[in-house]
PDB file of C-alpha atoms in Angstrom:
ATOM      1  CA  ARG A   1     -34.140  12.258   9.990  1.00  0.00           C
ATOM      2  CA  LEU A   2     -30.661  11.643  11.224  1.00  0.00           C
ATOM      3  CA  LEU A   3     -29.097  15.257  11.669  1.00  0.00           C
ATOM      4  CA  VAL A   4     -25.284  15.405  12.141  1.00  0.00           C
ATOM      5  CA  THR A   5     -23.559  18.566  12.979  1.00  0.00           C
ATOM      6  CA  VAL A   6     -20.104  18.207  11.328  1.00  0.00           C
ATOM      7  CA  GLY A   7     -17.283  20.338  10.197  1.00  0.00           C
ATOM      8  CA  ASP A   8     -14.337  22.248  11.385  1.00  0.00           C
ATOM      9  CA  ALA A   9     -13.225  22.706  14.848  1.00  0.00           C
ATOM     10  CA  ARG A  10     -14.736  25.703  16.908  1.00  0.00           C
ATOM     11  CA  VAL A  11     -17.266  26.762  14.262  1.00  0.00           C
ATOM     12  CA  GLY A  12     -20.386  26.522  16.410  1.00  0.00           C
ATOM     13  CA  LYS A  13     -21.510  22.897  15.931  1.00  0.00           C
ATOM     14  CA  SER A  14     -22.657  22.151  19.380  1.00  0.00           C
ATOM     15  CA  THR A  15     -24.440  25.545  19.458  1.00  0.00           C
ATOM     16  CA  VAL A  16     -26.378  24.742  16.270  1.00  0.00           C
ATOM     17  CA  ALA A  17     -27.175  21.244  17.669  1.00  0.00           C
ATOM     18  CA  ARG A  18     -28.528  23.040  20.815  1.00  0.00           C
ATOM     19  CA  LEU A  19     -30.557  25.313  18.794  1.00  0.00           C
ATOM     20  CA  LEU A  20     -31.940  22.504  16.679  1.00  0.00           C
ATOM     21  CA  LEU A  21     -32.978  20.627  19.892  1.00  0.00           C
ATOM     22  CA  ASP A  22     -34.788  23.634  21.047  1.00  0.00           C
ATOM     23  CA  LEU A  23     -36.545  24.106  17.706  1.00  0.00           C
ATOM     24  CA  LEU A  24     -37.528  20.355  17.493  1.00  0.00           C
ATOM     25  CA  LEU A  25     -38.902  20.321  21.017  1.00  0.00           C
ATOM     26  CA  GLU A  26     -40.755  23.529  20.434  1.00  0.00           C
ATOM     27  CA  LYS A  27     -42.433  21.992  17.552  1.00  0.00           C
ATOM     28  CA  GLN A  28     -43.131  18.783  19.835  1.00  0.00           C
ATOM     29  CA  ILE A  29     -41.222  16.652  17.460  1.00  0.00           C
ATOM     30  CA  SER A  30     -40.022  13.323  19.001  1.00  0.00           C
ATOM     31  CA  VAL A  31     -36.449  13.602  18.966  1.00  0.00           C
ATOM     32  CA  ARG A  32     -33.371  11.936  20.516  1.00  0.00           C
ATOM     33  CA  ALA A  33     -29.766  13.122  20.617  1.00  0.00           C
ATOM     34  CA  TYR A  34     -26.144  11.764  20.766  1.00  0.00           C
ATOM     35  CA  TYR A  35     -22.875  13.175  21.251  1.00  0.00           C
ATOM     36  CA  ASN A  36     -19.414  12.013  20.513  1.00  0.00           C
ATOM     37  CA  GLY A  37     -16.094  12.892  21.956  1.00  0.00           C
ATOM     38  CA  GLU A  38     -14.783  13.564  25.647  1.00  0.00           C
ATOM     39  CA  ARG A  39     -17.088  16.269  26.350  1.00  0.00           C
ATOM     40  CA  ASN A  40     -20.907  16.211  26.266  1.00  0.00           C
ATOM     41  CA  LYS A  41     -21.819  19.773  25.101  1.00  0.00           C
ATOM     42  CA  LEU A  42     -25.372  18.830  24.955  1.00  0.00           C
ATOM     43  CA  VAL A  43     -25.462  18.206  28.959  1.00  0.00           C
ATOM     44  CA  ALA A  44     -27.701  21.096  29.737  1.00  0.00           C
ATOM     45  CA  TYR A  45     -30.359  19.338  27.569  1.00  0.00           C
ATOM     46  CA  GLN A  46     -30.472  16.277  29.828  1.00  0.00           C
ATOM     47  CA  LYS A  47     -32.497  18.371  32.309  1.00  0.00           C
ATOM     48  CA  ILE A  48     -35.459  18.131  29.542  1.00  0.00           C
ATOM     49  CA  GLU A  49     -37.955  15.486  30.506  1.00  0.00           C
ATOM     50  CA  ASN A  50     -38.290  12.616  27.786  1.00  0.00           C
ATOM     51  CA  LEU A  51     -35.402  13.826  25.712  1.00  0.00           C
ATOM     52  CA  GLY A  52     -32.716  11.022  25.636  1.00  0.00           C
ATOM     53  CA  ILE A  53     -29.110  12.121  25.342  1.00  0.00           C
ATOM     54  CA  GLU A  54     -26.615   9.245  25.123  1.00  0.00           C
ATOM     55  CA  GLU A  55     -22.977   8.908  23.813  1.00  0.00           C
ATOM     56  CA  LEU A  56     -22.508   7.633  20.276  1.00  0.00           C
ATOM     57  CA  GLN A  57     -19.272   5.616  19.916  1.00  0.00           C
ATOM     58  CA  LEU A  58     -18.252   5.609  16.181  1.00  0.00           C
ATOM     59  CA  SER A  59     -17.544   1.780  16.505  1.00  0.00           C
ATOM     60  CA  ARG A  60     -19.673  -1.462  15.959  1.00  0.00           C
ATOM     61  CA  GLY A  61     -21.034  -1.046  19.381  1.00  0.00           C
ATOM     62  CA  GLY A  62     -22.090   2.393  18.763  1.00  0.00           C
ATOM     63  CA  ALA A  63     -23.759   1.559  15.344  1.00  0.00           C
ATOM     64  CA  ASP A  64     -25.623  -1.366  17.081  1.00  0.00           C
ATOM     65  CA  ASN A  65     -26.949   0.873  19.801  1.00  0.00           C
ATOM     66  CA  LEU A  66     -28.083   3.643  17.327  1.00  0.00           C
ATOM     67  CA  LEU A  67     -29.684   1.175  15.050  1.00  0.00           C
ATOM     68  CA  ILE A  68     -31.542  -0.675  17.816  1.00  0.00           C
ATOM     69  CA  ASP A  69     -32.884   2.721  19.195  1.00  0.00           C
ATOM     70  CA  LEU A  70     -34.163   3.698  15.638  1.00  0.00           C
ATOM     71  CA  GLU A  71     -35.849   0.366  15.242  1.00  0.00           C
ATOM     72  CA  SER A  72     -37.233   0.015  18.590  1.00  0.00           C
ATOM     73  CA  LEU A  73     -38.572   3.636  18.999  1.00  0.00           C
ATOM     74  CA  PRO A  74     -41.352   3.759  16.305  1.00  0.00           C
ATOM     75  CA  ASP A  75     -42.482   7.300  17.108  1.00  0.00           C
ATOM     76  CA  LEU A  76     -39.032   8.692  16.883  1.00  0.00           C
ATOM     77  CA  ALA A  77     -39.047  11.334  14.128  1.00  0.00           C
ATOM     78  CA  VAL A  78     -35.798  13.124  14.388  1.00  0.00           C
ATOM     79  CA  VAL A  79     -32.182  12.092  15.778  1.00  0.00           C
ATOM     80  CA  VAL A  80     -29.611  14.678  16.490  1.00  0.00           C
ATOM     81  CA  THR A  81     -26.000  13.768  16.397  1.00  0.00           C
ATOM     82  CA  ASP A  82     -23.387  16.236  17.473  1.00  0.00           C
ATOM     83  CA  LEU A  83     -19.790  15.337  16.255  1.00  0.00           C
ATOM     84  CA  PRO A  84     -16.448  16.942  17.510  1.00  0.00           C
ATOM     85  CA  GLY A  85     -14.476  19.231  15.148  1.00  0.00           C
ATOM     86  CA  GLN A  86     -12.275  17.664  12.451  1.00  0.00           C
ATOM     87  CA  HIS A  87     -13.676  14.273  13.119  1.00  0.00           C
ATOM     88  CA  LEU A  88     -14.364  13.386   9.426  1.00  0.00           C
ATOM     89  CA  SER A  89     -11.983  10.258   8.999  1.00  0.00           C
ATOM     90  CA  ALA A  90     -13.866   8.618  11.925  1.00  0.00           C
ATOM     91  CA  PHE A  91     -17.060   9.622  10.551  1.00  0.00           C
ATOM     92  CA  LYS A  92     -16.208   8.336   7.133  1.00  0.00           C
ATOM     93  CA  PHE A  93     -15.064   4.942   8.753  1.00  0.00           C
ATOM     94  CA  PHE A  94     -18.387   4.753  10.600  1.00  0.00           C
ATOM     95  CA  VAL A  95     -20.496   5.205   7.557  1.00  0.00           C
ATOM     96  CA  GLU A  96     -18.389   2.874   5.417  1.00  0.00           C
ATOM     97  CA  GLU A  97     -17.865   0.047   7.972  1.00  0.00           C
ATOM     98  CA  PHE A  98     -21.509  -0.124   8.895  1.00  0.00           C
ATOM     99  CA  LEU A  99     -23.086   0.774   5.592  1.00  0.00           C
ATOM    100  CA  LEU A 100     -24.894   3.476   7.314  1.00  0.00           C
ATOM    101  CA  PHE A 101     -26.454   5.350   4.281  1.00  0.00           C
ATOM    102  CA  ASP A 102     -28.236   2.165   3.047  1.00  0.00           C
ATOM    103  CA  THR A 103     -29.153   0.961   6.621  1.00  0.00           C
ATOM    104  CA  LEU A 104     -30.749   4.351   7.419  1.00  0.00           C
ATOM    105  CA  ALA A 105     -32.617   4.184   4.178  1.00  0.00           C
ATOM    106  CA  SER A 106     -33.807   0.502   5.059  1.00  0.00           C
ATOM    107  CA  LEU A 107     -35.238   2.120   8.390  1.00  0.00           C
ATOM    108  CA  GLY A 108     -37.146   4.998   6.486  1.00  0.00           C
ATOM    109  CA  TYR A 109     -34.261   7.574   7.801  1.00  0.00           C
ATOM    110  CA  ARG A 110     -32.188   9.918   5.635  1.00  0.00           C
ATOM    111  CA  MET A 111     -29.211  11.933   6.998  1.00  0.00           C
ATOM    112  CA  THR A 112     -28.973  15.754   6.907  1.00  0.00           C
ATOM    113  CA  ALA A 113     -25.459  17.089   7.359  1.00  0.00           C
ATOM    114  CA  ILE A 114     -25.589  20.459   9.276  1.00  0.00           C
ATOM    115  CA  TYR A 115     -22.401  22.267   8.451  1.00  0.00           C
ATOM    116  CA  PRO A 116     -21.630  25.337  10.137  1.00  0.00           C
ATOM    117  CA  ILE A 117     -18.997  27.696   8.767  1.00  0.00           C
ATOM    118  CA  SER A 118     -16.484  30.577   9.643  1.00  0.00           C
ATOM    119  CA  HIS A 119     -14.668  32.886   7.355  1.00  0.00           C
ATOM    120  CA  ARG A 120     -11.835  30.580   7.194  1.00  0.00           C
ATOM    121  CA  ARG A 121     -10.753  28.653   4.098  1.00  0.00           C
ATOM    122  CA  ASP A 122     -10.309  25.485   6.184  1.00  0.00           C
ATOM    123  CA  CYS A 123     -14.058  25.261   6.641  1.00  0.00           C
ATOM    124  CA  VAL A 124     -14.490  25.175   2.682  1.00  0.00           C
ATOM    125  CA  GLU A 125     -11.662  22.524   2.119  1.00  0.00           C
ATOM    126  CA  TYR A 126     -13.368  20.175   4.938  1.00  0.00           C
ATOM    127  CA  LEU A 127     -16.797  20.776   3.223  1.00  0.00           C
ATOM    128  CA  GLN A 128     -15.366  19.602   0.029  1.00  0.00           C
ATOM    129  CA  GLU A 129     -14.070  16.528   1.522  1.00  0.00           C
ATOM    130  CA  LEU A 130     -17.493  15.869   3.223  1.00  0.00           C
ATOM    131  CA  CYS A 131     -19.349  16.375  -0.244  1.00  0.00           C
ATOM    132  CA  ASN A 132     -16.749  14.236  -2.078  1.00  0.00           C
ATOM    133  CA  PHE A 133     -17.536  11.324   0.240  1.00  0.00           C
ATOM    134  CA  CYS A 134     -21.323  11.793   1.030  1.00  0.00           C
ATOM    135  CA  ARG A 135     -22.403  13.206  -2.589  1.00  0.00           C
ATOM    136  CA  ASP A 136     -26.122  12.661  -2.871  1.00  0.00           C
ATOM    137  CA  ASN A 137     -26.508  10.252  -0.157  1.00  0.00           C
ATOM    138  CA  VAL A 138     -27.375  13.077   2.534  1.00  0.00           C
ATOM    139  CA  ASP A 139     -28.804  16.518   2.243  1.00  0.00           C
ATOM    140  CA  TYR A 140     -26.876  19.488   3.256  1.00  0.00           C
ATOM    141  CA  ILE A 141     -27.636  22.731   5.334  1.00  0.00           C
ATOM    142  CA  VAL A 142     -24.647  25.125   5.438  1.00  0.00           C
ATOM    143  CA  ILE A 143     -24.709  27.536   8.563  1.00  0.00           C
ATOM    144  CA  LYS A 144     -23.007  30.836   8.003  1.00  0.00           C
ATOM    145  CA  ASN A 145     -22.058  31.712  11.515  1.00  0.00           C
ATOM    146  CA  HIS A 146     -21.922  35.212  11.884  1.00  0.00           C
ATOM    147  CA  HIS A 147     -20.062  35.271  15.130  1.00  0.00           C
ATOM    148  CA  PHE A 148     -16.887  35.116  13.058  1.00  0.00           C
ATOM    149  CA  ASP A 149     -17.861  37.494  10.267  1.00  0.00           C
ATOM    150  CA  THR A 150     -20.881  38.723   8.011  1.00  0.00           C
ATOM    151  CA  CYS A 151     -18.746  37.933   4.855  1.00  0.00           C
ATOM    152  CA  PHE A 152     -17.756  34.438   3.771  1.00  0.00           C
ATOM    153  CA  PRO A 153     -15.557  35.021   0.696  1.00  0.00           C
ATOM    154  CA  TYR A 154     -13.679  31.684   0.420  1.00  0.00           C
ATOM    155  CA  TYR A 155     -17.163  29.756   0.518  1.00  0.00           C
ATOM    156  CA  ASP A 156     -19.239  32.381  -1.478  1.00  0.00           C
ATOM    157  CA  SER A 157     -16.897  32.150  -4.496  1.00  0.00           C
ATOM    158  CA  SER A 158     -15.792  28.564  -4.304  1.00  0.00           C
ATOM    159  CA  GLU A 159     -16.623  25.425  -6.428  1.00  0.00           C
ATOM    160  CA  THR A 160     -17.619  23.660  -3.372  1.00  0.00           C
ATOM    161  CA  ARG A 161     -20.577  26.019  -2.973  1.00  0.00           C
ATOM    162  CA  SER A 162     -21.674  25.407  -6.414  1.00  0.00           C
ATOM    163  CA  ALA A 163     -21.186  21.466  -6.176  1.00  0.00           C
ATOM    164  CA  ILE A 164     -23.502  21.377  -2.972  1.00  0.00           C
ATOM    165  CA  GLU A 165     -25.856  23.711  -4.436  1.00  0.00           C
ATOM    166  CA  ALA A 166     -26.315  21.160  -7.423  1.00  0.00           C
ATOM    167  CA  LEU A 167     -27.065  18.570  -4.664  1.00  0.00           C
ATOM    168  CA  GLY A 168     -29.772  20.885  -3.221  1.00  0.00           C
ATOM    169  CA  ALA A 169     -27.947  22.367  -0.390  1.00  0.00           C
ATOM    170  CA  ILE A 170     -29.553  25.305   1.503  1.00  0.00           C
ATOM    171  CA  GLU A 171     -28.067  27.964   3.557  1.00  0.00           C
ATOM    172  CA  ILE A 172     -29.143  29.554   6.908  1.00  0.00           C
ATOM    173  CA  ASP A 173     -27.650  32.489   8.619  1.00  0.00           C
ATOM    174  CA  LEU A 174     -26.690  32.409  12.296  1.00  0.00           C
ATOM    175  CA  ALA A 175     -26.897  35.908  13.686  1.00  0.00           C
ATOM    176  CA  ASN A 176     -23.975  37.080  15.959  1.00  0.00           C
ATOM    177  CA  LEU A 177     -24.859  37.130  19.689  1.00  0.00           C
ATOM    178  CA  SER A 178     -22.684  39.189  22.020  1.00  0.00           C
ATOM    179  CA  LEU A 179     -19.912  36.958  23.304  1.00  0.00           C
ATOM    180  CA  PHE A 180     -20.583  38.174  26.909  1.00  0.00           C
ATOM    181  CA  VAL A 181     -24.239  37.159  26.596  1.00  0.00           C
ATOM    182  CA  TYR A 182     -23.153  33.870  25.000  1.00  0.00           C
ATOM    183  CA  GLN A 183     -20.944  33.163  27.811  1.00  0.00           C
ATOM    184  CA  GLN A 184     -23.595  33.998  30.390  1.00  0.00           C
ATOM    185  CA  CYS A 185     -25.956  31.655  28.793  1.00  0.00           C
ATOM    186  CA  GLU A 186     -23.365  29.020  28.843  1.00  0.00           C
ATOM    187  CA  ASP A 187     -22.727  29.475  32.663  1.00  0.00           C
ATOM    188  CA  TYR A 188     -26.235  29.109  33.466  1.00  0.00           C
ATOM    189  CA  GLY A 189     -26.150  25.557  32.192  1.00  0.00           C
ATOM    190  CA  LEU A 190     -29.575  25.552  30.989  1.00  0.00           C
ATOM    191  CA  PRO A 191     -31.252  24.990  27.693  1.00  0.00           C
ATOM    192  CA  TYR A 192     -31.799  28.083  25.743  1.00  0.00           C
ATOM    193  CA  SER A 193     -35.556  27.515  25.855  1.00  0.00           C
ATOM    194  CA  GLN A 194     -35.476  27.632  29.418  1.00  0.00           C
ATOM    195  CA  ILE A 195     -33.122  30.726  29.782  1.00  0.00           C
ATOM    196  CA  ILE A 196     -35.481  32.946  28.084  1.00  0.00           C
ATOM    197  CA  SER A 197     -38.293  32.083  30.409  1.00  0.00           C
ATOM    198  CA  ASP A 198     -36.398  32.227  33.610  1.00  0.00           C
ATOM    199  CA  LEU A 199     -37.459  35.472  35.489  1.00  0.00           C
ATOM    200  CA  LYS A 200     -34.464  35.087  37.791  1.00  0.00           C
ATOM    201  CA  ILE A 201     -32.214  36.000  34.632  1.00  0.00           C
ATOM    202  CA  ASN A 202     -31.313  39.447  33.471  1.00  0.00           C
ATOM    203  CA  THR A 203     -34.193  40.581  31.176  1.00  0.00           C
ATOM    204  CA  PHE A 204     -31.824  42.122  28.779  1.00  0.00           C
ATOM    205  CA  TYR A 205     -29.905  38.901  28.276  1.00  0.00           C
ATOM    206  CA  ARG A 206     -33.166  37.021  27.800  1.00  0.00           C
ATOM    207  CA  HIS A 207     -34.382  39.381  25.402  1.00  0.00           C
ATOM    208  CA  LEU A 208     -31.225  39.270  23.170  1.00  0.00           C
ATOM    209  CA  LEU A 209     -31.209  35.409  23.384  1.00  0.00           C
ATOM    210  CA  PHE A 210     -34.896  35.302  22.355  1.00  0.00           C
ATOM    211  CA  ASN A 211     -34.457  37.311  19.228  1.00  0.00           C
ATOM    212  CA  TRP A 212     -31.208  35.478  18.315  1.00  0.00           C
ATOM    213  CA  MET A 213     -33.063  32.027  18.570  1.00  0.00           C
ATOM    214  CA  GLU A 214     -36.248  33.349  16.750  1.00  0.00           C
ATOM    215  CA  SER A 215     -34.173  34.998  13.819  1.00  0.00           C
ATOM    216  CA  PHE A 216     -32.540  31.428  13.286  1.00  0.00           C
ATOM    217  CA  PHE A 217     -35.754  29.531  13.619  1.00  0.00           C
ATOM    218  CA  HIS A 218     -37.698  31.872  11.320  1.00  0.00           C
ATOM    219  CA  GLN A 219     -35.606  31.079   8.529  1.00  0.00           C
ATOM    220  CA  PHE A 220     -36.668  27.323   8.715  1.00  0.00           C
ATOM    221  CA  ALA A 221     -40.383  28.537   9.009  1.00  0.00           C
ATOM    222  CA  LEU A 222     -40.053  30.326   5.636  1.00  0.00           C
ATOM    223  CA  ASP A 223     -38.164  27.756   3.611  1.00  0.00           C
ATOM    224  CA  PRO A 224     -40.095  24.438   2.912  1.00  0.00           C
ATOM    225  CA  LYS A 225     -37.175  22.744   1.841  1.00  0.00           C
ATOM    226  CA  ALA A 226     -35.085  23.692   4.967  1.00  0.00           C
ATOM    227  CA  SER A 227     -37.870  22.362   7.153  1.00  0.00           C
ATOM    228  CA  HIS A 228     -38.077  19.114   5.352  1.00  0.00           C
ATOM    229  CA  TYR A 229     -34.366  18.517   5.730  1.00  0.00           C
ATOM    230  CA  LEU A 230     -35.007  18.884   9.622  1.00  0.00           C
ATOM    231  CA  GLY A 231     -38.027  16.534   9.713  1.00  0.00           C
ATOM    232  CA  LEU A 232     -40.365  19.442  10.459  1.00  0.00           C
ATOM    233  CA  ASN A 233     -43.863  20.183   9.319  1.00  0.00           C
ATOM    234  CA  TRP A 234     -44.365  23.804   9.393  1.00  0.00           C
ATOM    235  CA  GLN A 235     -47.853  23.877   8.089  1.00  0.00           C
ATOM    236  CA  ASN A 236     -49.322  25.040  11.398  1.00  0.00           C
ATOM    237  CA  TYR A 237     -45.999  26.773  12.916  1.00  0.00           C
ATOM    238  CA  SER A 238     -46.416  29.205  15.688  1.00  0.00           C
ATOM    239  CA  SER A 239     -43.642  29.744  18.245  1.00  0.00           C
ATOM    240  CA  THR A 240     -44.471  28.889  21.851  1.00  0.00           C
ATOM    241  CA  ALA A 241     -41.983  31.427  22.859  1.00  0.00           C
ATOM    242  CA  SER A 242     -43.181  35.087  22.828  1.00  0.00           C
ATOM    243  CA  GLU A 243     -42.179  38.627  24.276  1.00  0.00           C
ATOM    244  CA  SER A 244     -44.380  37.830  27.174  1.00  0.00           C
ATOM    245  CA  SER A 245     -41.715  35.518  28.482  1.00  0.00           C
ATOM    246  CA  PHE A 246     -39.954  38.792  29.651  1.00  0.00           C
TER     247      PHE A 246
END
């Protein structure tokens, strides 16, 4: 699987990418990560041994490097790519110029578009543009980010929602995490999975973070289609994190 976090600006794409890396690593799935843009928002995860994180330029050189990695790493199961917000034009050029859908298929990969949304109308319009371009060449996971609101009226009542549901899209809820706790976790500069087991960090913060992560992970455990879209095998799933971490 090639998982691509894509969407509007400041909706939680990099947060979701980090959560997915924690989930994949917890499952001992062989994974590699890429970022695009001026800031590497996955930098905390470079501390994890055997997890490669590289910059992916949306260019000929970037395409060559990505495809070389996919061909030369036969044990690689999942690739996570974190794109900046409002980067759809560059993404479309990258896909069209290098026939990415067909090339991925020839290597045994399929793309999953991970699309976090807020309550704003812009998110729906951007998703419609993505759907019009990708159609059934990708699978879709819409992440309803409850940091912004618990209701998503523009999305829920939209024709866009109906269109992607017809293509097999699924929806996952990302619970709200206290902004103060979230910022504290950002300031630690560690992967989320390391924060919850670090005894030097406030127990209450770790407890809230643990519950937030598990509520997200559990939805993939319950939905076979969701786990398939991430390249996971949940048949023998059991979380390696536990309340004993505290």
